[in-house]
Coordinates of C-alpha atoms and ligand atoms in Angstrom, one line a residue:
X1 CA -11.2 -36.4 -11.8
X2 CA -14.7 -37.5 -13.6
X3 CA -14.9 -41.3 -13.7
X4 CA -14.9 -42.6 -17.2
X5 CA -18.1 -44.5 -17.4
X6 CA -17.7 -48.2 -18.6
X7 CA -19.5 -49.0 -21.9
X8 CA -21.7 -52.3 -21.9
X9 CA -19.9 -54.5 -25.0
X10 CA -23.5 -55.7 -25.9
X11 CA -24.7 -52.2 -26.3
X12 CA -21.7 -51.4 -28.6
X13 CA -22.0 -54.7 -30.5
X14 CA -25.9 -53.5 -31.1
X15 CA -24.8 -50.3 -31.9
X16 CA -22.0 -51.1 -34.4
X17 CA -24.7 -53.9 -36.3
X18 CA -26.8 -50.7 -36.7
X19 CA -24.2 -48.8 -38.5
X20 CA -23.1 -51.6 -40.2
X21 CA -26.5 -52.8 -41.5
X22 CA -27.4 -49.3 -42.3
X23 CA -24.5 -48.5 -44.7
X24 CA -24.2 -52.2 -46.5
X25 CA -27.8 -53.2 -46.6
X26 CA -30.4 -50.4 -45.9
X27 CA -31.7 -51.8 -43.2
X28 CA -32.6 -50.5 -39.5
X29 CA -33.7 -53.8 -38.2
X30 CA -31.3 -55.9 -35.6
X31 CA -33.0 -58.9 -35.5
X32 CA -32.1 -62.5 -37.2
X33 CA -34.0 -62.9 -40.4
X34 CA -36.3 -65.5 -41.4
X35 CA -35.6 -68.0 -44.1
X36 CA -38.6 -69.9 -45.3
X37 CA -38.0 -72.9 -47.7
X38 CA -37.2 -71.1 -51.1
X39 CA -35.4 -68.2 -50.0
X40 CA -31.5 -69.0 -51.1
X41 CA -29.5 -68.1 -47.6
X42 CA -27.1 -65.4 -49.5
X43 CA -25.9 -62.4 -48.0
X44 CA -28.1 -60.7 -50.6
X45 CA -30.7 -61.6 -49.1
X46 CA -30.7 -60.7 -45.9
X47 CA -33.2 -57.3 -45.9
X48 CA -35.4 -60.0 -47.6
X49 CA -34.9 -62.4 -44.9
X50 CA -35.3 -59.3 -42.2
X51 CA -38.5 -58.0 -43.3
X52 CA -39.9 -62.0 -43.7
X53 CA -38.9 -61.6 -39.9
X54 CA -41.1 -58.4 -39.2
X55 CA -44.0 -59.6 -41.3
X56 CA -44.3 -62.9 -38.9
X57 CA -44.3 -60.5 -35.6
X58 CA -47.1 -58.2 -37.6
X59 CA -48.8 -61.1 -38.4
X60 CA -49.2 -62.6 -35.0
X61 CA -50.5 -59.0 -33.9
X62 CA -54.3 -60.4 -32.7
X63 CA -57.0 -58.2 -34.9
X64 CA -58.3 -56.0 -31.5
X65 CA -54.9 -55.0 -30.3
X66 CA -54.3 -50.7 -31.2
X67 CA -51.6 -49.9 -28.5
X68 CA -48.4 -51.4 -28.4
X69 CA -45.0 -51.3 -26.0
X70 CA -42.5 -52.0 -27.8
X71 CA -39.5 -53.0 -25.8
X72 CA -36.1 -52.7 -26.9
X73 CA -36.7 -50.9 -29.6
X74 CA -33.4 -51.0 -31.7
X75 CA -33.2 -48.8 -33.8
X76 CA -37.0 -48.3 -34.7
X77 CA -37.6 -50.1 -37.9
X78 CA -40.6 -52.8 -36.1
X79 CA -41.9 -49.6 -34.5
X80 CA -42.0 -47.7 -37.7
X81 CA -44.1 -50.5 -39.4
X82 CA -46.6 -50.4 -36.6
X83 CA -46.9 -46.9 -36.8
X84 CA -47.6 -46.8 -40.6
X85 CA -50.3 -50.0 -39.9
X86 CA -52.1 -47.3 -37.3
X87 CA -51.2 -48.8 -34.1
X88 CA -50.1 -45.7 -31.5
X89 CA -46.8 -47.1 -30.1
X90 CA -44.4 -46.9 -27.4
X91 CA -40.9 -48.0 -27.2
X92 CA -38.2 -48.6 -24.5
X93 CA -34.3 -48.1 -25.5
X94 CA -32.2 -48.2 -22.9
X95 CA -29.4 -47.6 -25.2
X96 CA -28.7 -43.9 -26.2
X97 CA -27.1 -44.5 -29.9
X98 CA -30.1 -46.9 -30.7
X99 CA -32.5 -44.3 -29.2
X100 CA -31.4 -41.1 -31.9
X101 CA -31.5 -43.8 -34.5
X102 CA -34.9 -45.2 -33.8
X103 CA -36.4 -41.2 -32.8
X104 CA -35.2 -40.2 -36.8
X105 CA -37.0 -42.9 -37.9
X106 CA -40.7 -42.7 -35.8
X107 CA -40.7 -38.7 -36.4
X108 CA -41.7 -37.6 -32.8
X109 CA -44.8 -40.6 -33.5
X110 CA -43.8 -42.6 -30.1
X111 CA -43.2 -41.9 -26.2
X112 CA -39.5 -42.9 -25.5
X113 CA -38.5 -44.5 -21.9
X114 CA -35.2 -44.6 -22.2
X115 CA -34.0 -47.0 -19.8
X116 CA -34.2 -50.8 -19.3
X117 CA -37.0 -52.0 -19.1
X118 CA -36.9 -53.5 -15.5
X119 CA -36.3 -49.9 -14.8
X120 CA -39.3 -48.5 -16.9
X121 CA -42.3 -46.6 -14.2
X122 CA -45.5 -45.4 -16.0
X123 CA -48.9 -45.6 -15.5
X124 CA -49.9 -46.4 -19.2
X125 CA -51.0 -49.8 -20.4
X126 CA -51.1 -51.3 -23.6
X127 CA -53.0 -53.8 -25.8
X128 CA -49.9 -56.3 -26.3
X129 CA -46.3 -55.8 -25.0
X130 CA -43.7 -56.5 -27.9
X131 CA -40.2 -58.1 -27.0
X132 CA -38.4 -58.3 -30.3
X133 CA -35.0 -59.9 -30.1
X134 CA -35.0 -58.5 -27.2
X135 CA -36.1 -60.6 -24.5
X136 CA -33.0 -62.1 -23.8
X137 CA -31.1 -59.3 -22.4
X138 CA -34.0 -58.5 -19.5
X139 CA -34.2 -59.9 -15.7
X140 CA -36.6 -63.2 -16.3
X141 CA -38.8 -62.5 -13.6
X142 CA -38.7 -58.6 -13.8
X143 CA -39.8 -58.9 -17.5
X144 CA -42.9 -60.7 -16.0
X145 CA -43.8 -58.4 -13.6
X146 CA -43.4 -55.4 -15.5
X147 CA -45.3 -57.1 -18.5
X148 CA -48.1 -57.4 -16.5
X149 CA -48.4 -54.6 -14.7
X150 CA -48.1 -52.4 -18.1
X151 CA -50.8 -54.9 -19.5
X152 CA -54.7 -53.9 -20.0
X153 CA -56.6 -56.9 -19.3
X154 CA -56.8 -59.3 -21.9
X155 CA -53.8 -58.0 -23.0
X156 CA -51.2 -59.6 -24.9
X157 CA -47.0 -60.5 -24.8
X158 CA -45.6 -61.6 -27.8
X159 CA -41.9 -62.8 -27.8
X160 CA -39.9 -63.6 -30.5
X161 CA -36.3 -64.3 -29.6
X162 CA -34.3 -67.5 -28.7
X163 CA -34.0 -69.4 -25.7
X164 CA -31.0 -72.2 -24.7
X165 CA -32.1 -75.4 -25.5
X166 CA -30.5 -78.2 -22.8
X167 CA -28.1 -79.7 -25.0
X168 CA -24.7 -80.8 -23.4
X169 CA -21.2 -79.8 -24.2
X170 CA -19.7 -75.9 -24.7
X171 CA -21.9 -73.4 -27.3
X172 CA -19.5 -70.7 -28.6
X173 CA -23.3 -69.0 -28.7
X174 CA -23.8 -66.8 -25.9
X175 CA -27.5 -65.5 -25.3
X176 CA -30.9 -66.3 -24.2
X177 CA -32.6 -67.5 -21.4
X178 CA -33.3 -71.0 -20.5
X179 CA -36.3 -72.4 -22.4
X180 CA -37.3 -74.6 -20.0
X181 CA -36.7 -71.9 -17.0
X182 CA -38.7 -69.5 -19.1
X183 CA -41.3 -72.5 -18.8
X184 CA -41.9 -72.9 -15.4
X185 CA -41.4 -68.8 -15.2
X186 CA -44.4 -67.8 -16.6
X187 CA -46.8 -70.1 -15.6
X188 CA -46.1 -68.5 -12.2
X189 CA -48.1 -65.3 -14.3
X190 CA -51.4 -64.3 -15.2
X191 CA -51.0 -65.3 -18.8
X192 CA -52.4 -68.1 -20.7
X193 CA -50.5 -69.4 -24.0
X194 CA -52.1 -69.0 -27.5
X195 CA -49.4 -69.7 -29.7
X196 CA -45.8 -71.5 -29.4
X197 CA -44.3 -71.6 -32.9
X198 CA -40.4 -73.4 -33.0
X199 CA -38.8 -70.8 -35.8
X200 CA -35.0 -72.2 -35.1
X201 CA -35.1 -74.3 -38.8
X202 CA -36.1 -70.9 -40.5
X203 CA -33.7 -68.3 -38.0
X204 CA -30.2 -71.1 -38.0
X205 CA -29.3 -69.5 -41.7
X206 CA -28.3 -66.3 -40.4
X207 CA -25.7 -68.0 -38.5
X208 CA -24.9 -70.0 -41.7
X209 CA -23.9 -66.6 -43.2
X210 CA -22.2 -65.3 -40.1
X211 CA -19.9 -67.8 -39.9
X212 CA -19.2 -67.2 -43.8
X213 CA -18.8 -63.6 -42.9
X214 CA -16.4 -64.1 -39.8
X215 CA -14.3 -66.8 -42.4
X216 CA -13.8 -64.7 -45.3
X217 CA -13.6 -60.8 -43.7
X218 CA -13.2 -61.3 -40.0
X219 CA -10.4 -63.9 -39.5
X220 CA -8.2 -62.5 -42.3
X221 CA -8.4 -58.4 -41.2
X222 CA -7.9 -60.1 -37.4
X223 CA -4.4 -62.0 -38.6
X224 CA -3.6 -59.3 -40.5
X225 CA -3.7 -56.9 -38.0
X226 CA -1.5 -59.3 -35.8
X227 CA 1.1 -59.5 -38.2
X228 CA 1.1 -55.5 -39.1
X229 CA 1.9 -55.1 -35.3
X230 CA 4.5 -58.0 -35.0
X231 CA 6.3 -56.3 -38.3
X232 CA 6.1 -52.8 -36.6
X233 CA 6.2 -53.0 -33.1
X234 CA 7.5 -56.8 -32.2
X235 CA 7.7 -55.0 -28.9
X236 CA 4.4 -54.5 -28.5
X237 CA 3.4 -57.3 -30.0
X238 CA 4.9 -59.7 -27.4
X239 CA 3.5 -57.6 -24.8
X240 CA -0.2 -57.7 -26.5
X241 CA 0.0 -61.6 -26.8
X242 CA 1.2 -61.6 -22.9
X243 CA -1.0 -59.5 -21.4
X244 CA -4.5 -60.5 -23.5
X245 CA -3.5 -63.9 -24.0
X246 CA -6.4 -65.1 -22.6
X247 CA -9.1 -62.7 -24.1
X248 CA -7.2 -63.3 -27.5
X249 CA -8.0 -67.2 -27.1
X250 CA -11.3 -66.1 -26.1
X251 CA -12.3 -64.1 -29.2
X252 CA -10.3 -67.1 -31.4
X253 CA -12.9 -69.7 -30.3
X254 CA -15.7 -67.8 -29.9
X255 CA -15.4 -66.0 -33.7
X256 CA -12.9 -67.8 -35.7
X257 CA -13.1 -71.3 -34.7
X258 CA -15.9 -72.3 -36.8
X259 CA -18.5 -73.0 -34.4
X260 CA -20.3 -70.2 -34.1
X261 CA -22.8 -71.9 -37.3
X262 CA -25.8 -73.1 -37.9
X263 CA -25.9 -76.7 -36.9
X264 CA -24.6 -75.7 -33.4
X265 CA -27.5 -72.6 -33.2
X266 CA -30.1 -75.0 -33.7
X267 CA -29.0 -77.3 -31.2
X268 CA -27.8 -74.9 -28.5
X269 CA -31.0 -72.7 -29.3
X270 CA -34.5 -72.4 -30.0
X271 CA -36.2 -69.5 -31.6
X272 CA -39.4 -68.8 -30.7
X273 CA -42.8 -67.0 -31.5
X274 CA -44.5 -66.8 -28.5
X275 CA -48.0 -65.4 -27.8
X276 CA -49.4 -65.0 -24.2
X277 CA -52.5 -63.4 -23.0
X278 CA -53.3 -62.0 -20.2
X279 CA -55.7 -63.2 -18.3
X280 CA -56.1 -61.5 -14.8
X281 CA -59.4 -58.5 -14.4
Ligands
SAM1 C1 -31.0 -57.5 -30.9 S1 -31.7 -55.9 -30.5 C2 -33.3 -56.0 -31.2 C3 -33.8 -54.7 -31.6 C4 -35.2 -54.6 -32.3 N1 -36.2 -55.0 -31.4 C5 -35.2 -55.4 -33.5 O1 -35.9 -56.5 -33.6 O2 -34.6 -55.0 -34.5 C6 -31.9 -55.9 -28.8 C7 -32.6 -54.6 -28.2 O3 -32.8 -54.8 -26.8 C8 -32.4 -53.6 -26.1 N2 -32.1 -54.0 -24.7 C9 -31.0 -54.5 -24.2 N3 -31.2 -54.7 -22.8 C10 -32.4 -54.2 -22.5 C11 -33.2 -54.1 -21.3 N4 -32.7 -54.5 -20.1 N5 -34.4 -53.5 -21.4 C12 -34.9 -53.1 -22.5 N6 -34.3 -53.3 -23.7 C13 -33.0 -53.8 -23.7 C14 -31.3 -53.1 -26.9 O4 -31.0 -51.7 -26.6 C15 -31.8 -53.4 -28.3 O5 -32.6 -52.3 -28.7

């Protein structure tokens, strides 16, 4: 018999934001948006808040920079803008939904490795290596090694993603490496810092309106779908609560319990805008 192969839940929760973000807002991007002072943190505003996000990795593009690796790709929206700014582009997408979404959107424009990107062998190199969101889900030390091998000299790593801060107590936030590991990582490198920007204060609102979302859609469709099976199948139900009880407490905290918002995100994590350059002939 063929062995079912097991679905990675991150890759699934990527895949379903696509779709979701696609049909309600337009938008191909899978990143946090960025809300500078001004900008009134409403759902309505979240493609506004998304692109704001996109212009700051643009903008921290340096000017001599023509070749870019962008890795983890999504589903090709930051790829797409650096194609229409002239910059030849590459992308990695380990995930295959993400990859068809993000190949309709570049037009054939971009060489697809479609793996992780610990697992990515090529002989190119590039002007700056891209980690959009994105950093957080690769091997710390393989992300290193790989960056600077597909690296030109000179060349640049930008990384704009969060990091865990060392705060004490329990985050119901999962994600992103340790900030102060991913400190004494890299100096281990060839690279030399030229820009450190702390963008928590300006990402925090997206959790703001997560936590809105999961309040007024997510809980109630979750209870009532409790309550449709006790009234049907009170069975089933009992045997549901018994057997998952565990997992169900799980998703409770994690989603429903409030603290997935945006005071705990900006003291569990930092979001960054970091530049490196490389500095080894
Ligand atoms: C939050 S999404 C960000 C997507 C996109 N860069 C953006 O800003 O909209 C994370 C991306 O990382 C990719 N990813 C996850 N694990 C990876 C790995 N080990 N190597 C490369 N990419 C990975 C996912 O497939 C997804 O494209």
């Amino acid at each position: 018999m063929n062995k079912i192969k097991k679905i990675d839940s991150k890759e699934v929760g990527l895949a379903s934001a696509i779709i979701f973000g696609k049909y309600f807002f337009k938008t191909n991007d899978l990143h946090y948006g960025y809300w500078p002072d001004g900008l009134k943190v409403d759902i309505s505003n979240i493609t506004i808040a998304q692109e704001n996000h996109s212009g700051l990795i643009l903008s921290a593009i340096p000017p001599e920079v023509k070749s870019v690796l962008d890795v983890g790709c999504g589903a090709g929206s930051l790829a797409s803008r650096l194609i229409a700014k002239g910059y030849s582009v590459d992308c990695v997408s380990p995930s295959s939904i993400l990859t068809n979404e993000a190949k309709k959107l570049v037009d054939n424009k971009c060489e697809f490795f479609e793996s992780t990107y610990e697992q990515v062998e090529t002989d190119k190199k590039y002007d700056i290596v891209i980690f959009s969101e994105s950093f957080q889900y690769i091997h710390l030390a393989n992300a290193m090694q790989q960056t600077v091998k597909f690296l030109k000299p000179g060349g640049y790593m930008l990384i704009c993603d969060f990091f865990k801060t060392d705060a004490v107590g329990e985050s119901a936030l999962g994600g992103g490496h340790d900030l102060k590991e991913f400190y004494s990582t890299v100096v281990k490198y060839p690279f030399q810092l030229q820009k450190d920007t702390d963008i928590t204060k300006q990402t925090a609102p997206n959790l703001a309106l997560i936590d809105d979302m999961l309040k007024q859609v997510g809980h109630p469709i979750w209870n009532m779908l409790f309550d449709f099976i006790h009234s049907r199948h009170p069975f089933l139900y009992g045997i549901l609560l018994w057997k998952f009880k565990k997992k169900i407490a799980k998703i409770n905290k994690k989603y429903f319990s409030g603290e997935r918002n945006a005071d705990n995100f900006a003291r569990f994590k930092s979001y960054r805008l970091m530049l490196y350059k490389k500095t080894l002939q």
